[in-house]
Coordinates of N, CA and C and ligand atoms in Angstrom, one line a residue:
M25 N 149.2 284.2 101.2 CA 149.9 284.5 99.9 C 150.6 283.4 99.6
K26 N 150.1 283.0 98.2 CA 150.8 281.7 97.8 C 152.1 282.1 97.0
L27 N 153.1 281.2 97.3 CA 154.3 281.3 96.5 C 154.5 280.3 95.3
P28 N 155.3 281.0 94.5 CA 156.1 282.0 94.2 C 154.9 283.3 94.0
I29 N 155.6 284.4 94.3 CA 154.8 285.5 94.1 C 155.1 286.7 93.3
I30 N 154.3 287.6 92.8 CA 155.1 288.7 92.2 C 154.4 289.8 93.0
I31 N 155.0 290.7 93.7 CA 154.5 291.8 94.0 C 154.7 293.3 93.5
V32 N 153.4 293.7 93.1 CA 153.6 294.9 92.3 C 153.6 296.2 93.3
N33 N 154.5 296.8 93.4 CA 154.7 298.2 94.6 C 154.4 299.3 93.4
F34 N 153.2 299.8 93.9 CA 152.6 301.1 93.3 C 153.4 302.4 93.6
K35 N 154.2 302.2 94.6 CA 154.9 303.5 95.0 C 154.0 304.7 95.1
T36 N 154.5 305.8 94.3 CA 153.7 306.8 94.3 C 153.7 307.2 92.8
Y37 N 153.7 306.2 91.9 CA 153.6 306.6 90.6 C 152.1 307.2 90.0
E38 N 152.4 308.1 89.0 CA 151.2 308.9 88.8 C 150.2 307.8 88.2
T39 N 150.8 306.8 87.5 CA 150.0 305.8 86.6 C 149.4 305.0 87.7
A40 N 149.8 304.7 89.1 CA 149.1 304.0 89.7 C 148.6 304.5 91.2
I41 N 148.1 305.7 91.0 CA 147.4 306.3 92.4 C 145.8 306.5 92.0
G42 N 145.1 306.5 93.0 CA 143.6 306.8 93.0 C 142.8 306.2 91.9
K43 N 142.2 306.6 90.7 CA 141.3 305.7 90.1 C 142.5 304.7 89.0
E44 N 143.7 305.4 88.5 CA 144.7 304.6 88.1 C 145.2 303.6 88.9
A45 N 145.3 303.3 90.3 CA 145.3 302.5 91.1 C 144.4 301.2 90.8
V46 N 143.3 301.6 90.9 CA 142.2 300.4 90.8 C 142.4 299.9 89.3
K47 N 142.4 300.7 88.4 CA 142.7 300.2 87.2 C 143.9 299.4 86.7
L48 N 145.1 299.8 87.5 CA 146.3 298.8 87.4 C 146.3 297.8 88.1
A49 N 145.6 297.8 89.3 CA 145.0 296.5 90.3 C 144.2 295.6 89.5
K50 N 143.2 296.1 88.9 CA 142.2 295.2 88.1 C 143.0 294.4 87.0
L51 N 143.8 295.1 86.5 CA 144.8 294.4 85.3 C 145.8 293.4 85.8
C52 N 146.1 293.6 87.3 CA 146.9 292.6 87.8 C 146.1 291.2 88.3
D53 N 144.9 291.6 88.6 CA 143.8 290.7 89.0 C 143.5 289.7 87.8
E54 N 143.2 290.4 86.7 CA 142.9 289.8 85.6 C 144.1 288.5 85.1
V55 N 145.5 289.1 85.3 CA 146.5 288.4 84.7 C 146.8 287.2 86.0
A56 N 146.5 287.7 87.0 CA 146.4 286.5 88.2 C 145.5 285.2 87.7
S57 N 144.1 286.0 87.4 CA 143.3 285.0 87.1 C 143.6 284.2 85.8
E58 N 143.9 284.9 84.9 CA 144.1 284.0 83.3 C 145.4 283.2 83.4
T59 N 146.3 283.5 84.7 CA 147.5 282.6 84.7 C 147.7 281.5 85.6
G60 N 146.5 281.6 86.8 CA 146.6 281.1 88.0 C 148.1 281.4 88.6
K61 N 148.4 282.3 88.6 CA 149.8 282.7 89.1 C 149.7 283.5 90.5
S62 N 150.4 283.8 91.5 CA 150.1 284.6 92.2 C 150.7 286.0 92.3
I63 N 149.9 287.0 92.5 CA 150.2 288.3 92.5 C 149.4 289.4 93.3
A64 N 150.3 290.3 93.7 CA 149.7 291.0 95.0 C 150.0 292.2 94.6
V65 N 149.4 293.1 95.1 CA 149.9 294.8 94.9 C 149.9 295.3 96.1
A66 N 150.8 296.4 96.3 CA 151.3 297.4 97.4 C 150.8 298.8 97.1
V67 N 149.9 299.4 97.5 CA 149.2 300.6 97.1 C 149.5 301.4 98.3
Q68 N 149.1 303.1 98.0 CA 149.3 304.0 98.7 C 148.0 303.5 99.9
A69 N 148.2 304.0 100.9 CA 147.5 303.8 102.4 C 146.0 304.5 101.7
A70 N 145.8 305.5 101.0 CA 144.7 306.3 100.7 C 143.9 305.5 99.6
D71 N 144.6 304.3 99.1 CA 144.1 303.8 97.8 C 143.6 302.4 98.2
I72 N 143.9 301.6 99.4 CA 143.4 300.4 99.8 C 142.2 300.1 99.8
K73 N 141.5 300.6 100.4 CA 140.0 300.5 100.2 C 139.4 300.2 99.1
A74 N 139.6 301.3 98.1 CA 139.1 301.1 96.7 C 139.8 300.0 96.0
V75 N 141.0 299.8 96.3 CA 141.7 299.0 95.2 C 141.2 297.4 95.8
A76 N 140.9 297.4 97.3 CA 140.5 295.9 97.9 C 139.0 295.7 97.6
D77 N 138.5 296.8 97.3 CA 136.8 296.3 96.9 C 137.0 296.0 95.6
A78 N 137.9 296.6 94.8 CA 137.6 295.8 93.4 C 138.5 294.8 92.8
V79 N 139.1 294.2 93.5 CA 139.9 293.1 93.1 C 140.1 291.9 94.2
S80 N 140.4 290.7 93.8 CA 140.3 289.7 94.6 C 141.7 289.5 95.0
I81 N 142.8 289.7 94.3 CA 144.1 289.4 94.7 C 144.3 290.2 96.1
P82 N 145.4 289.7 96.7 CA 145.9 290.2 97.9 C 146.4 291.7 97.8
V83 N 146.0 292.6 98.4 CA 146.5 294.0 98.5 C 147.1 294.4 100.0
L84 N 148.3 295.0 99.5 CA 149.2 295.2 100.6 C 149.4 296.9 100.9
A85 N 149.5 297.2 102.1 CA 150.1 298.5 102.4 C 151.6 298.6 102.0
Q86 N 152.0 300.1 101.8 CA 153.4 300.0 101.5 C 154.1 300.5 102.8
H87 N 153.2 300.6 103.9 CA 154.2 300.7 105.1 C 152.8 300.9 106.4
I88 N 153.3 300.5 107.4 CA 152.5 300.8 108.6 C 153.1 301.2 109.9
D89 N 152.8 302.3 110.8 CA 153.5 302.6 111.9 C 153.2 301.7 112.9
A90 N 154.3 301.7 114.0 CA 153.9 300.8 115.3 C 153.3 301.8 116.0
V91 N 151.9 302.0 115.7 CA 151.1 302.9 116.7 C 149.9 302.2 117.1
G92 N 149.1 302.6 118.0 CA 147.8 302.1 118.4 C 146.7 303.2 118.5
F93 N 145.7 302.8 118.6 CA 144.6 303.9 118.7 C 145.1 305.1 119.7
G94 N 144.6 306.5 119.2 CA 144.8 307.3 120.0 C 145.5 308.4 119.4
S95 N 146.6 309.2 120.0 CA 146.9 310.6 119.5 C 148.1 310.2 118.6
N96 N 148.0 309.7 117.5 CA 149.2 309.5 116.6 C 148.9 310.6 115.1
T97 N 148.7 311.6 115.2 CA 148.4 312.6 113.9 C 149.6 312.1 112.7
G98 N 148.8 311.6 111.6 CA 149.8 311.6 110.6 C 150.1 310.1 110.5
H99 N 150.2 309.1 111.5 CA 150.9 307.9 111.4 C 149.9 306.9 110.5
I100 N 150.3 305.9 110.0 CA 149.7 304.9 109.4 C 149.2 303.8 110.5
L101 N 147.8 303.8 110.9 CA 147.3 302.8 111.8 C 147.5 301.3 111.2
P102 N 147.9 300.3 111.8 CA 147.6 298.9 111.5 C 146.1 298.7 111.5
E103 N 145.4 298.8 112.2 CA 144.1 298.4 112.3 C 143.2 299.3 111.1
A104 N 143.6 300.4 110.8 CA 142.8 301.4 109.7 C 143.2 300.4 108.2
V105 N 144.3 299.9 108.4 CA 145.0 299.4 107.0 C 144.2 298.0 106.7
K106 N 144.4 297.4 108.1 CA 143.3 296.1 108.1 C 141.7 296.1 107.7
E107 N 141.3 297.2 108.4 CA 139.8 297.6 108.1 C 139.5 298.0 106.6
A108 N 140.4 298.8 106.1 CA 140.3 299.1 104.7 C 140.3 297.8 103.9
G109 N 141.0 296.7 104.3 CA 141.1 295.5 103.2 C 142.4 295.1 102.8
A110 N 143.4 295.5 103.3 CA 144.7 295.1 103.3 C 144.8 293.5 104.0
V111 N 145.4 292.8 103.3 CA 146.1 291.5 104.1 C 147.5 291.6 104.6
G112 N 148.3 292.7 104.4 CA 149.6 292.6 105.0 C 150.3 294.1 104.3
T113 N 151.4 294.0 104.8 CA 152.4 295.5 104.6 C 153.6 295.1 104.0
L114 N 154.4 296.1 103.3 CA 155.5 296.2 103.2 C 156.2 296.9 104.5
L115 N 157.4 296.7 104.8 CA 158.1 297.4 106.0 C 159.4 297.7 105.7
N116 N 160.2 298.8 105.8 CA 161.4 299.3 105.8 C 161.7 299.1 104.3
H117 N 161.0 299.5 103.5 CA 161.3 299.7 101.8 C 162.3 300.4 101.9
S118 N 163.6 300.4 101.0 CA 164.3 301.2 100.8 C 164.0 302.8 100.8
E119 N 162.8 302.9 100.2 CA 162.5 304.5 100.4 C 161.8 304.8 101.4
H120 N 161.7 304.1 102.3 CA 161.1 304.3 103.8 C 161.9 303.5 105.0
Q121 N 163.0 303.6 105.0 CA 163.7 303.0 106.0 C 163.6 303.3 107.2
L122 N 163.6 302.2 108.1 CA 163.1 302.4 109.7 C 164.1 301.9 110.6
H123 N 164.4 302.3 111.6 CA 165.0 301.7 112.5 C 164.7 300.5 113.1
I124 N 165.6 299.6 113.5 CA 165.2 298.2 113.6 C 164.2 298.2 114.8
K125 N 164.2 299.0 115.8 CA 163.3 298.9 116.7 C 161.9 299.1 116.4
M126 N 161.8 300.1 115.2 CA 160.4 300.2 114.8 C 160.0 299.2 113.6
I127 N 161.1 298.5 113.1 CA 160.5 297.5 112.1 C 160.1 296.3 113.3
A128 N 160.6 296.0 114.5 CA 160.4 295.1 115.3 C 158.7 295.3 115.8
G129 N 158.4 296.8 115.9 CA 157.2 297.3 116.7 C 156.2 296.8 115.5
G130 N 156.5 297.3 114.2 CA 155.9 297.3 113.1 C 155.3 295.6 112.8
I131 N 156.2 294.8 113.1 CA 155.8 293.5 112.6 C 155.0 293.1 114.0
D132 N 155.3 293.3 115.1 CA 154.5 292.9 116.4 C 152.8 293.5 116.2
R133 N 153.0 294.9 115.8 CA 151.4 295.3 115.6 C 150.8 294.6 114.6
A134 N 151.7 294.5 113.2 CA 150.7 293.7 112.1 C 150.4 292.5 112.6
R135 N 151.2 291.7 113.5 CA 150.8 290.6 113.8 C 149.5 290.6 114.5
Q136 N 149.2 291.4 115.7 CA 148.4 291.9 116.6 C 147.2 291.9 115.8
V137 N 147.3 292.5 114.7 CA 145.7 292.8 113.9 C 145.6 291.8 113.0
G138 N 146.5 290.9 112.4 CA 146.4 289.8 111.5 C 146.7 290.4 110.0
L139 N 147.9 291.3 109.9 CA 148.3 291.3 108.5 C 149.9 290.9 108.5
K140 N 150.3 290.4 107.3 CA 151.4 289.9 107.0 C 152.2 290.9 106.8
T141 N 153.7 290.6 106.9 CA 154.6 291.5 106.7 C 155.8 291.2 105.8
I142 N 156.1 292.0 105.0 CA 157.2 291.8 104.0 C 158.0 292.6 104.5
V143 N 159.3 292.5 105.0 CA 160.3 293.3 105.3 C 161.5 293.5 104.3
C144 N 161.6 294.7 103.9 CA 162.6 294.9 102.8 C 163.9 295.2 103.4
A145 N 165.0 294.9 102.6 CA 166.4 295.0 103.4 C 167.6 295.3 101.9
N146 N 168.4 296.1 102.4 CA 169.3 296.7 101.3 C 170.3 295.4 101.1
T147 N 170.8 294.5 102.1 CA 171.8 293.9 102.2 C 171.5 292.4 102.7
A148 N 172.2 291.4 102.0 CA 172.3 290.0 102.7 C 172.1 290.1 104.1
D149 N 172.9 290.8 104.6 CA 173.4 291.0 106.4 C 172.0 291.7 106.9
K150 N 171.4 292.5 106.2 CA 170.2 293.4 106.8 C 169.2 292.5 106.9
A151 N 169.1 291.7 105.8 CA 167.8 290.5 105.6 C 168.1 289.6 106.6
A152 N 169.5 289.2 106.9 CA 169.4 288.0 108.2 C 168.8 288.7 109.5
E153 N 169.3 289.9 109.4 CA 168.8 290.9 110.9 C 167.4 291.1 111.1
V154 N 167.0 291.3 109.9 CA 165.3 291.3 110.1 C 164.6 290.2 110.0
A155 N 165.2 289.0 109.5 CA 164.7 287.8 109.4 C 164.4 287.2 111.1
E156 N 165.3 287.7 111.6 CA 165.4 287.2 113.2 C 164.1 287.9 114.0
L157 N 163.5 289.0 113.3 CA 162.3 289.4 114.0 C 161.1 288.7 113.8
D158 N 161.5 287.7 112.7 CA 160.1 286.8 112.4 C 159.1 287.4 111.6
P159 N 159.4 288.0 110.5 CA 158.3 288.5 109.5 C 157.9 287.2 108.7
D160 N 156.9 287.6 107.7 CA 156.4 286.5 106.9 C 157.2 286.3 105.8
M161 N 158.0 287.4 105.2 CA 158.6 287.4 104.2 C 159.7 288.3 104.3
V162 N 161.0 288.1 103.6 CA 161.9 289.2 103.5 C 162.3 289.7 102.1
A163 N 162.4 290.8 101.9 CA 162.6 291.2 100.1 C 164.1 291.8 100.3
V164 N 165.2 291.4 99.5 CA 166.3 292.0 99.5 C 166.2 292.9 97.9
E165 N 166.8 294.3 98.1 CA 166.6 295.1 97.0 C 167.8 295.8 97.0
P166 N 168.8 295.9 96.1 CA 170.1 296.6 96.2 C 169.6 298.0 95.8
P167 N 169.7 299.2 96.8 CA 169.1 300.3 96.3 C 169.6 300.9 94.9
E168 N 170.7 300.8 94.6 CA 171.5 301.4 93.2 C 170.7 300.8 92.0
L169 N 169.9 299.7 92.3 CA 169.4 299.0 90.9 C 168.2 299.5 90.8
I170 N 167.4 300.0 91.8 CA 166.0 300.3 92.2 C 165.7 301.2 90.9
G171 N 164.6 301.0 90.2 CA 164.1 302.0 89.1 C 164.9 301.8 88.0
G172 N 166.1 300.9 87.9 CA 166.9 300.7 86.6 C 166.4 299.8 85.6
D173 N 167.2 299.6 84.5 CA 166.9 298.8 83.7 C 167.3 297.1 83.7
I174 N 168.6 297.2 84.7 CA 169.4 296.0 84.7 C 168.8 295.2 86.2
S175 N 168.3 294.2 86.0 CA 167.6 293.5 87.4 C 168.6 293.0 88.2
V176 N 168.2 293.0 89.4 CA 169.1 292.4 90.6 C 169.8 291.1 90.1
S177 N 168.9 290.3 89.6 CA 169.3 288.8 89.1 C 170.3 288.7 88.0
T178 N 170.5 289.8 87.2 CA 171.5 289.9 86.3 C 172.6 290.9 86.8
A179 N 172.6 291.6 87.5 CA 173.8 292.6 88.0 C 174.3 292.1 89.2
K180 N 173.2 291.5 90.2 CA 173.9 291.0 91.4 C 173.3 289.8 91.9
P181 N 173.5 288.6 91.3 CA 172.9 287.4 91.4 C 173.5 287.1 92.8
E182 N 174.8 287.1 93.0 CA 175.2 286.9 94.3 C 174.5 287.4 95.8
I183 N 174.0 288.3 95.6 CA 173.2 289.0 96.6 C 172.0 288.2 96.9
I184 N 171.0 287.7 95.8 CA 170.2 286.7 96.1 C 170.7 285.5 97.0
K185 N 171.6 284.8 96.2 CA 172.0 283.6 96.8 C 172.4 283.9 98.2
N186 N 173.3 284.9 98.6 CA 173.9 285.2 100.0 C 172.6 285.2 100.9
T187 N 171.8 286.0 100.4 CA 170.5 286.3 101.2 C 169.6 285.0 101.5
V188 N 169.6 284.4 100.5 CA 168.8 282.9 100.9 C 169.6 282.3 101.9
E189 N 171.0 282.0 101.8 CA 171.6 281.5 102.5 C 171.7 281.9 104.0
K190 N 172.0 283.1 104.0 CA 172.0 283.9 105.6 C 170.5 283.9 106.2
V191 N 169.5 284.0 105.6 CA 168.2 284.1 106.0 C 168.0 282.5 106.8
E192 N 168.3 281.6 105.7 CA 168.1 280.3 106.0 C 168.7 279.9 107.4
Q193 N 169.9 280.3 107.8 CA 170.7 280.3 108.9 C 169.6 280.7 110.4
V194 N 169.0 281.8 110.1 CA 168.2 282.2 111.1 C 166.8 282.1 111.4
A195 N 166.2 281.7 110.3 CA 164.6 281.4 110.2 C 164.5 281.0 108.8
D196 N 163.0 280.1 108.9 CA 162.5 279.5 107.8 C 161.5 280.7 107.2
I197 N 162.1 281.5 106.5 CA 161.2 282.6 105.9 C 161.5 282.7 104.5
P198 N 160.4 282.9 103.6 CA 160.7 283.0 102.2 C 161.3 284.4 101.9
V199 N 162.5 284.3 100.9 CA 163.0 285.7 100.4 C 162.7 285.9 99.2
L200 N 162.1 287.3 99.0 CA 161.8 287.7 97.6 C 163.0 288.8 97.4
C201 N 163.2 288.9 95.9 CA 164.2 289.9 95.8 C 163.8 291.0 94.6
G202 N 164.1 292.0 94.6 CA 163.7 293.1 93.7 C 164.7 294.1 93.2
A203 N 164.3 295.0 92.3 CA 165.3 296.2 91.8 C 165.6 295.6 90.5
G204 N 165.0 296.9 89.5 CA 165.1 296.5 88.1 C 164.7 295.3 87.4
V205 N 164.0 294.7 88.0 CA 162.9 293.5 87.4 C 162.0 293.6 86.3
K206 N 162.3 293.4 85.2 CA 161.5 293.9 83.9 C 160.9 293.0 83.0
T207 N 161.4 291.8 83.1 CA 160.9 290.5 82.4 C 160.8 289.4 83.0
G208 N 160.1 288.4 82.2 CA 160.0 287.2 83.0 C 161.2 286.4 83.0
D209 N 161.9 286.9 82.2 CA 163.1 286.2 82.3 C 164.0 286.5 83.6
D210 N 164.0 287.9 84.1 CA 164.5 288.4 85.0 C 163.9 287.3 86.3
I211 N 162.4 287.4 86.3 CA 162.2 286.3 87.3 C 162.7 285.0 87.4
K212 N 162.6 284.3 86.1 CA 163.2 283.2 85.9 C 164.6 283.0 86.7
K213 N 165.3 283.7 86.4 CA 166.7 283.7 87.0 C 166.6 284.0 88.5
S214 N 165.7 284.7 89.0 CA 165.7 284.8 90.5 C 165.0 284.0 91.5
I215 N 164.5 283.0 90.5 CA 163.7 281.9 91.2 C 165.0 280.9 91.1
E216 N 165.5 280.8 90.2 CA 166.7 279.9 89.9 C 167.9 280.1 91.0
L217 N 167.9 281.4 91.5 CA 168.7 282.0 92.6 C 168.3 281.8 93.5
G218 N 166.9 281.2 94.1 CA 166.5 280.9 95.5 C 165.3 281.7 95.9
A219 N 165.0 282.7 95.2 CA 164.0 283.8 95.5 C 162.6 283.0 95.6
K220 N 161.7 283.3 96.2 CA 160.5 282.5 96.4 C 159.5 283.6 95.5
G221 N 160.1 284.6 95.1 CA 159.1 285.7 94.3 C 160.0 286.9 94.1
V222 N 159.2 288.0 93.4 CA 159.8 289.4 93.2 C 158.9 290.6 93.8
L223 N 159.8 291.7 94.0 CA 158.8 292.7 94.4 C 159.6 293.7 93.2
L224 N 158.4 294.3 92.7 CA 158.6 295.4 91.4 C 157.9 296.4 91.3
A225 N 158.3 297.3 90.7 CA 157.4 298.7 90.2 C 157.5 299.0 88.8
S226 N 158.5 299.7 88.6 CA 158.5 300.6 87.3 C 158.5 299.4 86.2
G227 N 158.7 298.4 86.1 CA 158.7 297.5 85.2 C 157.2 297.4 84.7
I228 N 156.2 297.6 85.7 CA 154.7 297.7 85.4 C 154.3 299.1 85.3
T229 N 154.8 299.6 86.1 CA 154.1 301.2 87.0 C 154.3 302.2 85.3
K230 N 155.6 301.6 84.8 CA 156.0 302.7 83.7 C 156.0 302.1 82.3
A231 N 155.4 300.7 82.0 CA 155.0 299.9 81.0 C 154.1 300.8 80.1
E232 N 154.4 300.5 78.6 CA 153.4 301.4 77.7 C 152.3 300.2 77.5
E233 N 152.5 298.8 77.8 CA 151.6 297.8 78.0 C 151.6 296.8 79.2
P234 N 151.4 297.5 80.2 CA 151.5 296.7 81.2 C 151.1 295.2 81.5
K235 N 150.0 295.1 80.9 CA 149.4 293.7 80.7 C 150.2 292.7 80.1
K236 N 150.8 293.0 78.8 CA 151.8 292.1 78.3 C 152.8 291.7 78.9
V237 N 153.4 292.8 79.6 CA 154.9 292.5 80.1 C 154.3 291.7 81.8
L238 N 153.0 292.1 82.3 CA 152.6 291.3 83.4 C 152.3 289.8 82.9
L239 N 151.9 289.6 82.2 CA 151.6 288.4 81.6 C 152.8 287.5 81.5
D240 N 154.0 288.2 80.4 CA 155.2 287.6 80.4 C 155.7 287.2 81.7
M241 N 155.7 287.9 82.6 CA 156.3 287.8 84.0 C 155.6 286.5 84.7
A242 N 154.3 286.5 84.6 CA 153.6 285.4 85.2 C 153.7 284.3 84.7
K243 N 153.9 284.2 83.5 CA 154.3 282.9 82.9 C 155.6 282.3 83.2
S244 N 156.4 283.4 83.5 CA 157.8 282.5 84.0 C 157.9 282.3 85.3
L245 N 157.1 282.6 86.1 CA 156.8 282.4 87.7 C 156.3 280.7 87.8
E246 N 157.5 280.0 88.0 CA 157.3 278.6 88.5 C 157.7 278.2 89.8
Ligands
LIG21 O1 159.6 297.6 95.9 C1 159.9 297.3 94.3 C2 161.2 298.4 94.1 O2 161.4 298.9 94.9 C3 161.8 298.0 92.6 O3 161.4 299.0 92.0 O4 161.1 300.1 89.6 O5 163.2 298.5 90.3 O6 161.2 297.4 90.1 P1 161.9 298.8 90.5

């Protein structure tokens, strides 16, 4: 996955599930090819195959479990995610937080099957803690700003700077940021503060004209 990057997390938004997931992912694909910018999508496990078959941008899972083949009913098997066409996964999203041991296990299993990992953290300290586990990227998202209209780069610019500094001290891993990102300007500020990209959801999944918004965002990604 090329940096800087915009990762659109489809979460469980009605506008981003099933057929709508394919439609929205195609729109992201179009914007990526029209602008030459790096855009990826994180979709529901059930939608990975259909989305991955329909687009050429990277498709991510929103979560995997640190399990292997066998008796693990209801868990998300890394091999199945890979076979469905995902190139990586989010882990420890604020809406699906994991014990540190499970994050470590998830990163190990992802590496075994060839999936990239983007590990989320609520704070700069947590980001540094998970960075020690050597994921491919770390994403900092203040939970209170998720789904809101004020972006992390405006409301809490210091968390981006602190995270970049703290992660740098333990590992050479790109830091993304997210929460409330709605415009190209929000992205520009995030990059100026040291982020190598953003993780966002409602800015696109709830937009009346998602293509217009994403084009504006992609143009600001330098
Ligand atoms: O994973 C992205 C995320 O949690 C931010 O959500 O809606 O604030 O862009 P949103």
